[in-house]
Amino acid sequence: MEAFVFFAAAAILLGGALGVVLARNTVHSALFLVGALIAVAVLFVQQQAHLLAAVQVIVYAGAVVVLFLFVIMLLGVDDYESLEETIPFQRPAGIVLGVAAVVAVIALAGNTWATGRPSVRGSLTGPASGFGNVEAVGRELFTTFLWPFELTAVLLVLAVVGGVVLARRSHPGSGDAPDASAPRSEGAE
Amino acid sequence: MRITGAYYLVLAALVFGIGAVGLLVRRNVLVMFMCVELMLNAVTLTFVAFSRMLDDVGGQAIVFFVLVVAAAEVAVGLAIIVAIFRRREGATADDVHLLKG
């Protein structure tokens, strides 16, 4: 059962990720992204990170992708993608570099460094039982990580203000002139 | 068959690689942005896997901060994209290689 859930979620995740990259239509990319994000949430559940799975679905699959779709619809779907290469061999080089990076990461994991320390700490084989429940994560957030947790409030306020300022129409003359065709700034958060 | 931590790490590495290749290969700014989200998700998956392997809840707490930063990044990034689209048509990254309009 565990293996079945893992491989099913992994297949959806990899298929969704490939779909994001390969789809010609931007809306299809966004929908593939939803599938990939939900598969990640399933993998979180399987690792006893239930709270993170809920947050993943609400924040990512909910808010972030909806925001993406808003912007896609606002700007108009654009199937056309320029195929001319401004940097010669950019695409083949990108693919080769990406594959090389994955091979390097996988080859280096499970190795030992020159100092004799293993490159992956912790047992690769097992979970601790009853681990990662909401209470434990909450206690960690409000004790060890209290200061960064408070700083996230500042970050989010800055992001909201920045989003509104950037997306606002800033023509000094026109001001608040009614402009029905103008795309309005959608609420960022 | 037991699913060990190594499976999750390999899966996360593959997803990260797909996201990185997409970021390098695609020209549509929105799709490039989605590829960044994929890479962030691969990293959070790694964090959770290590959190379980090391029996340390800190890894899951970090994922919260990754989520917050990702949400802020999406809000500001999409606002920048909207602002750029106001000035010019098309969503090709190569058209926007100067900081001035």
mmCIF file of C-alpha atoms in Angstrom, chain A residues 2-3 6-7 10 13-14 17-18 20-24 26 29-30 33 36-37 40 43-44 46-47 49 51-52 55-56 60 64 67-68 71-72 74-75 78 81-82 84-86 90-91 94-95 98 102 105-106 120-128 131-132 136-137 140-141 145 148-149 152 155-156 159 163 166-169 183 188-189, chain B residues 1-11 13-28 30-31 33-35 37-38 40-42 44-45 48-76 78-83 85-87 89-92 94:
data_model
loop_
_atom_site.group_PDB
_atom_site.id
_atom_site.type_symbol
_atom_site.label_atom_id
_atom_site.label_comp_id
_atom_site.label_asym_id
_atom_site.label_seq_id
_atom_site.Cartn_x
_atom_site.Cartn_y
_atom_site.Cartn_z
ATOM 1 C CA GLU A 2 2.728 2.449 0.931
ATOM 2 C CA ALA A 3 4.635 1.616 -2.237
ATOM 3 C CA PHE A 6 4.228 6.525 -3.408
ATOM 4 C CA PHE A 7 4.592 5.392 -6.991
ATOM 5 C CA ALA A 10 5.406 10.085 -7.982
ATOM 6 C CA LEU A 13 4.208 14.507 -9.847
ATOM 7 C CA LEU A 14 6.645 13.693 -12.644
ATOM 8 C CA ALA A 17 6.174 18.547 -13.911
ATOM 9 C CA LEU A 18 6.814 17.403 -17.479
ATOM 10 C CA VAL A 20 4.271 22.204 -17.068
ATOM 11 C CA VAL A 21 7.433 22.307 -19.155
ATOM 12 C CA LEU A 22 6.073 20.748 -22.348
ATOM 13 C CA ALA A 23 2.540 22.154 -22.647
ATOM 14 C CA ARG A 24 2.172 24.748 -25.397
ATOM 15 C CA THR A 26 -0.077 28.415 -20.600
ATOM 16 C CA SER A 29 0.775 24.396 -17.802
ATOM 17 C CA ALA A 30 -1.046 25.878 -14.808
ATOM 18 C CA LEU A 33 1.076 22.462 -11.993
ATOM 19 C CA ALA A 36 2.019 18.219 -9.413
ATOM 20 C CA LEU A 37 1.326 20.290 -6.279
ATOM 21 C CA VAL A 40 3.434 16.700 -3.435
ATOM 22 C CA LEU A 43 3.704 12.653 -0.489
ATOM 23 C CA PHE A 44 3.631 14.976 2.548
ATOM 24 C CA GLN A 46 2.724 9.786 3.460
ATOM 25 C CA GLN A 47 5.587 11.222 5.472
ATOM 26 C CA ALA A 49 3.468 15.834 7.600
ATOM 27 C CA LEU A 51 -0.310 19.951 8.535
ATOM 28 C CA LEU A 52 2.056 20.729 5.676
ATOM 29 C CA VAL A 55 -1.179 24.076 3.893
ATOM 30 C CA GLN A 56 0.221 22.902 0.563
ATOM 31 C CA TYR A 60 -0.228 26.419 -3.347
ATOM 32 C CA VAL A 64 -0.898 30.530 -5.912
ATOM 33 C CA LEU A 67 -3.282 33.871 -8.908
ATOM 34 C CA PHE A 68 -1.430 32.402 -11.889
ATOM 35 C CA VAL A 71 -2.815 36.749 -14.496
ATOM 36 C CA ILE A 72 -2.998 34.413 -17.501
ATOM 37 C CA LEU A 74 -5.850 39.043 -17.480
ATOM 38 C CA LEU A 75 -3.054 39.131 -20.013
ATOM 39 C CA ASP A 78 -0.577 33.376 -25.625
ATOM 40 C CA GLU A 81 6.430 31.221 -28.269
ATOM 41 C CA SER A 82 9.428 32.550 -30.105
ATOM 42 C CA GLU A 84 14.554 31.913 -32.425
ATOM 43 C CA GLU A 85 17.592 31.530 -30.226
ATOM 44 C CA THR A 86 19.147 34.717 -28.970
ATOM 45 C CA GLN A 90 20.582 27.669 -25.436
ATOM 46 C CA ARG A 91 17.975 24.897 -25.474
ATOM 47 C CA GLY A 94 19.934 23.852 -20.967
ATOM 48 C CA ILE A 95 18.758 20.270 -21.306
ATOM 49 C CA GLY A 98 19.780 20.021 -16.283
ATOM 50 C CA VAL A 102 20.315 15.670 -11.660
ATOM 51 C CA VAL A 105 22.917 15.225 -7.215
ATOM 52 C CA ILE A 106 21.913 11.560 -7.332
ATOM 53 C CA VAL A 120 23.396 12.335 3.464
ATOM 54 C CA ARG A 121 22.792 12.474 7.202
ATOM 55 C CA GLY A 122 20.168 10.410 8.921
ATOM 56 C CA SER A 123 18.931 6.943 8.227
ATOM 57 C CA LEU A 124 17.762 6.510 4.701
ATOM 58 C CA THR A 125 15.594 3.623 5.770
ATOM 59 C CA GLY A 126 13.082 4.594 8.344
ATOM 60 C CA PRO A 127 10.622 7.027 9.833
ATOM 61 C CA ALA A 128 10.053 7.632 13.491
ATOM 62 C CA PHE A 131 6.164 12.132 14.232
ATOM 63 C CA GLY A 132 5.478 15.541 12.777
ATOM 64 C CA ALA A 136 5.085 19.306 17.422
ATOM 65 C CA VAL A 137 5.343 21.559 14.380
ATOM 66 C CA GLU A 140 8.754 24.314 17.018
ATOM 67 C CA LEU A 141 7.389 27.320 15.091
ATOM 68 C CA PHE A 145 11.578 29.718 15.072
ATOM 69 C CA PRO A 148 11.708 34.266 11.841
ATOM 70 C CA PHE A 149 8.028 33.478 12.206
ATOM 71 C CA THR A 152 7.299 36.518 7.896
ATOM 72 C CA LEU A 155 7.628 39.952 4.508
ATOM 73 C CA LEU A 156 3.993 39.346 3.651
ATOM 74 C CA ALA A 159 4.811 41.656 -0.655
ATOM 75 C CA GLY A 163 2.245 43.895 -5.469
ATOM 76 C CA LEU A 166 3.714 47.465 -9.080
ATOM 77 C CA ALA A 167 0.410 46.400 -10.573
ATOM 78 C CA ARG A 168 -1.208 49.816 -10.169
ATOM 79 C CA ARG A 169 -1.605 51.996 -13.210
ATOM 80 C CA PRO A 183 -6.515 45.700 -16.238
ATOM 81 C CA ALA A 188 -2.273 39.913 -4.259
ATOM 82 C CA GLU A 189 -2.989 37.905 -1.180
ATOM 83 C CA MET B 1 8.286 -3.118 -0.302
ATOM 84 C CA ARG B 2 9.394 -0.332 1.999
ATOM 85 C CA ILE B 3 9.610 3.204 0.696
ATOM 86 C CA THR B 4 12.718 4.664 2.294
ATOM 87 C CA GLY B 5 13.914 8.245 2.408
ATOM 88 C CA ALA B 6 16.131 7.711 -0.627
ATOM 89 C CA TYR B 7 13.089 7.319 -2.896
ATOM 90 C CA TYR B 8 11.825 10.749 -1.898
ATOM 91 C CA LEU B 9 15.231 12.334 -2.398
ATOM 92 C CA VAL B 10 15.627 10.885 -5.887
ATOM 93 C CA LEU B 11 12.093 11.936 -6.818
ATOM 94 C CA ALA B 13 16.002 15.631 -7.498
ATOM 95 C CA LEU B 14 14.178 14.618 -10.678
ATOM 96 C CA VAL B 15 11.454 17.214 -10.177
ATOM 97 C CA PHE B 16 14.059 19.865 -9.435
ATOM 98 C CA GLY B 17 15.877 18.933 -12.643
ATOM 99 C CA ILE B 18 12.691 19.133 -14.707
ATOM 100 C CA GLY B 19 11.963 22.553 -13.229
ATOM 101 C CA ALA B 20 15.499 23.775 -13.907
ATOM 102 C CA VAL B 21 15.431 22.563 -17.518
ATOM 103 C CA GLY B 22 12.045 24.203 -18.016
ATOM 104 C CA LEU B 23 13.368 27.456 -16.619
ATOM 105 C CA LEU B 24 16.290 27.360 -19.045
ATOM 106 C CA VAL B 25 14.372 26.181 -22.099
ATOM 107 C CA ARG B 26 11.008 27.933 -22.022
ATOM 108 C CA ARG B 27 10.621 31.582 -23.081
ATOM 109 C CA ASN B 28 7.162 32.311 -21.724
ATOM 110 C CA LEU B 30 4.630 32.710 -16.793
ATOM 111 C CA VAL B 31 5.779 29.177 -17.571
ATOM 112 C CA PHE B 33 7.623 31.248 -13.115
ATOM 113 C CA MET B 34 5.739 27.948 -12.762
ATOM 114 C CA CYS B 35 9.029 26.104 -13.212
ATOM 115 C CA GLU B 37 7.458 26.902 -8.229
ATOM 116 C CA LEU B 38 8.218 23.314 -9.234
ATOM 117 C CA LEU B 40 10.647 25.171 -4.743
ATOM 118 C CA ASN B 41 8.292 22.228 -4.286
ATOM 119 C CA ALA B 42 11.072 19.769 -4.956
ATOM 120 C CA THR B 44 10.251 21.336 0.248
ATOM 121 C CA LEU B 45 9.831 17.644 -0.511
ATOM 122 C CA VAL B 48 10.230 16.915 4.655
ATOM 123 C CA ALA B 49 12.097 13.736 3.709
ATOM 124 C CA PHE B 50 15.141 14.815 5.707
ATOM 125 C CA SER B 51 12.902 15.902 8.561
ATOM 126 C CA ARG B 52 11.601 12.348 8.765
ATOM 127 C CA MET B 53 14.995 10.745 8.277
ATOM 128 C CA LEU B 54 16.611 12.829 11.031
ATOM 129 C CA ASP B 55 13.541 12.742 13.290
ATOM 130 C CA ASP B 56 13.631 16.531 13.566
ATOM 131 C CA VAL B 57 10.494 18.658 13.211
ATOM 132 C CA GLY B 58 12.634 21.664 12.296
ATOM 133 C CA GLY B 59 12.622 20.516 8.692
ATOM 134 C CA GLN B 60 8.857 20.849 8.570
ATOM 135 C CA ALA B 61 8.982 24.264 10.213
ATOM 136 C CA ILE B 62 11.384 25.434 7.505
ATOM 137 C CA VAL B 63 8.880 24.362 4.856
ATOM 138 C CA PHE B 64 6.482 26.934 6.281
ATOM 139 C CA PHE B 65 8.989 29.663 5.651
ATOM 140 C CA VAL B 66 9.572 28.359 2.136
ATOM 141 C CA LEU B 67 5.821 28.555 1.565
ATOM 142 C CA VAL B 68 5.654 32.115 2.870
ATOM 143 C CA VAL B 69 8.556 33.227 0.697
ATOM 144 C CA ALA B 70 7.030 31.479 -2.313
ATOM 145 C CA ALA B 71 3.691 33.221 -1.757
ATOM 146 C CA ALA B 72 5.387 36.604 -1.440
ATOM 147 C CA GLU B 73 7.485 35.872 -4.520
ATOM 148 C CA VAL B 74 4.428 34.970 -6.574
ATOM 149 C CA ALA B 75 2.581 38.110 -5.505
ATOM 150 C CA VAL B 76 5.441 40.444 -6.384
ATOM 151 C CA LEU B 78 3.156 38.397 -11.042
ATOM 152 C CA ALA B 79 2.722 42.104 -10.322
ATOM 153 C CA ILE B 80 5.989 42.747 -12.184
ATOM 154 C CA ILE B 81 4.789 40.588 -15.087
ATOM 155 C CA VAL B 82 1.509 42.512 -15.230
ATOM 156 C CA ALA B 83 3.426 45.797 -15.186
ATOM 157 C CA PHE B 85 2.688 43.432 -20.086
ATOM 158 C CA ARG B 86 1.115 46.858 -19.813
ATOM 159 C CA ARG B 87 4.001 48.285 -21.791
ATOM 160 C CA GLU B 89 2.796 42.701 -26.021
ATOM 161 C CA GLY B 90 4.038 39.149 -25.755
ATOM 162 C CA ALA B 91 5.389 37.069 -22.933
ATOM 163 C CA THR B 92 8.885 36.348 -24.173
ATOM 164 C CA ASP B 94 14.233 37.804 -24.229
#
